mmCIF file of C-alpha atoms in Angstrom:
data_model
loop_
_atom_site.group_PDB
_atom_site.id
_atom_site.type_symbol
_atom_site.label_atom_id
_atom_site.label_comp_id
_atom_site.label_asym_id
_atom_site.label_seq_id
_atom_site.Cartn_x
_atom_site.Cartn_y
_atom_site.Cartn_z
ATOM 1 C CA MET A 1 1.893 5.994 -4.167
ATOM 2 C CA HIS A 2 4.170 7.922 -1.444
ATOM 3 C CA PHE A 3 7.604 5.650 -2.232
ATOM 4 C CA SER A 4 8.864 2.720 -4.017
ATOM 5 C CA ARG A 5 8.431 -0.458 -3.446
ATOM 6 C CA TYR A 6 8.800 -4.441 -4.450
ATOM 7 C CA SER A 7 7.130 -7.664 -3.736
ATOM 8 C CA PHE A 8 4.115 -6.017 -2.633
ATOM 9 C CA GLU A 9 0.181 -7.467 -3.115
ATOM 10 C CA VAL A 10 -2.384 -6.032 -4.774
ATOM 11 C CA VAL A 11 -6.243 -5.505 -3.849
ATOM 12 C CA VAL A 12 -9.179 -4.049 -5.441
ATOM 13 C CA SER A 13 -12.021 -3.540 -3.271
ATOM 14 C CA ASN A 14 -14.750 -0.827 -3.692
ATOM 15 C CA GLY A 15 -13.483 1.106 -6.608
ATOM 16 C CA LEU A 16 -10.099 1.783 -4.673
ATOM 17 C CA ILE A 17 -6.977 -0.348 -5.114
ATOM 18 C CA HIS A 18 -4.363 -1.377 -2.448
ATOM 19 C CA VAL A 19 -0.972 -2.116 -2.618
ATOM 20 C CA ILE A 20 -0.033 -3.580 0.707
ATOM 21 C CA GLY A 21 2.925 -4.075 2.206
ATOM 22 C CA GLY A 22 6.165 -5.035 0.618
ATOM 23 C CA ARG A 23 10.064 -4.358 0.840
ATOM 24 C CA LYS A 24 11.936 -1.031 0.191
ATOM 25 C CA LYS A 25 15.985 -1.499 0.217
ATOM 26 C CA GLY A 26 15.230 -5.026 2.178
ATOM 27 C CA ALA A 27 13.702 -3.762 4.597
ATOM 28 C CA ALA A 28 10.148 -4.863 5.201
ATOM 29 C CA LEU A 29 7.238 -2.584 5.044
ATOM 30 C CA ASN A 30 3.830 -2.640 7.202
ATOM 31 C CA SER A 31 2.193 0.239 5.208
ATOM 32 C CA ILE A 32 -0.783 0.182 2.482
ATOM 33 C CA ASP A 33 -0.554 2.921 -0.405
ATOM 34 C CA ILE A 34 -4.858 2.901 -1.154
ATOM 35 C CA TYR A 35 -5.757 5.131 -4.621
ATOM 36 C CA LYS A 36 -8.468 6.645 -5.327
ATOM 37 C CA PRO A 37 -9.325 6.362 -9.244
ATOM 38 C CA LYS A 38 -12.283 9.147 -9.339
ATOM 39 C CA THR A 39 -10.115 11.639 -7.938
ATOM 40 C CA ASN A 40 -6.231 10.206 -8.778
ATOM 41 C CA THR A 41 -5.542 10.276 -5.374
ATOM 42 C CA TRP A 42 -2.924 8.376 -2.861
ATOM 43 C CA SER A 43 -3.907 7.980 0.613
ATOM 44 C CA LEU A 44 -0.891 5.999 2.960
ATOM 45 C CA LYS A 45 -2.301 3.662 6.034
ATOM 46 C CA THR A 46 0.326 2.520 8.439
ATOM 47 C CA LEU A 47 -0.807 -1.156 9.992
ATOM 48 C CA SER A 48 -0.015 -2.457 13.385
ATOM 49 C CA LYS A 49 2.547 -4.393 14.146
ATOM 50 C CA ASP A 50 0.630 -7.426 15.319
ATOM 51 C CA PHE A 51 -0.745 -7.357 12.017
ATOM 52 C CA GLY A 52 -0.548 -10.985 9.993
#
């Protein structure tokens, strides 16, 4: 992951692990860390403020 977070959700889809939202230092996060096990790499996506 790009940074630590807590109170997040995890979804596994199409061989990818999505770590969604959560909190960091009390602030809500609007990002998704996506892990690709085949290449052992992470990518970061930001959600729009309208999401949810």
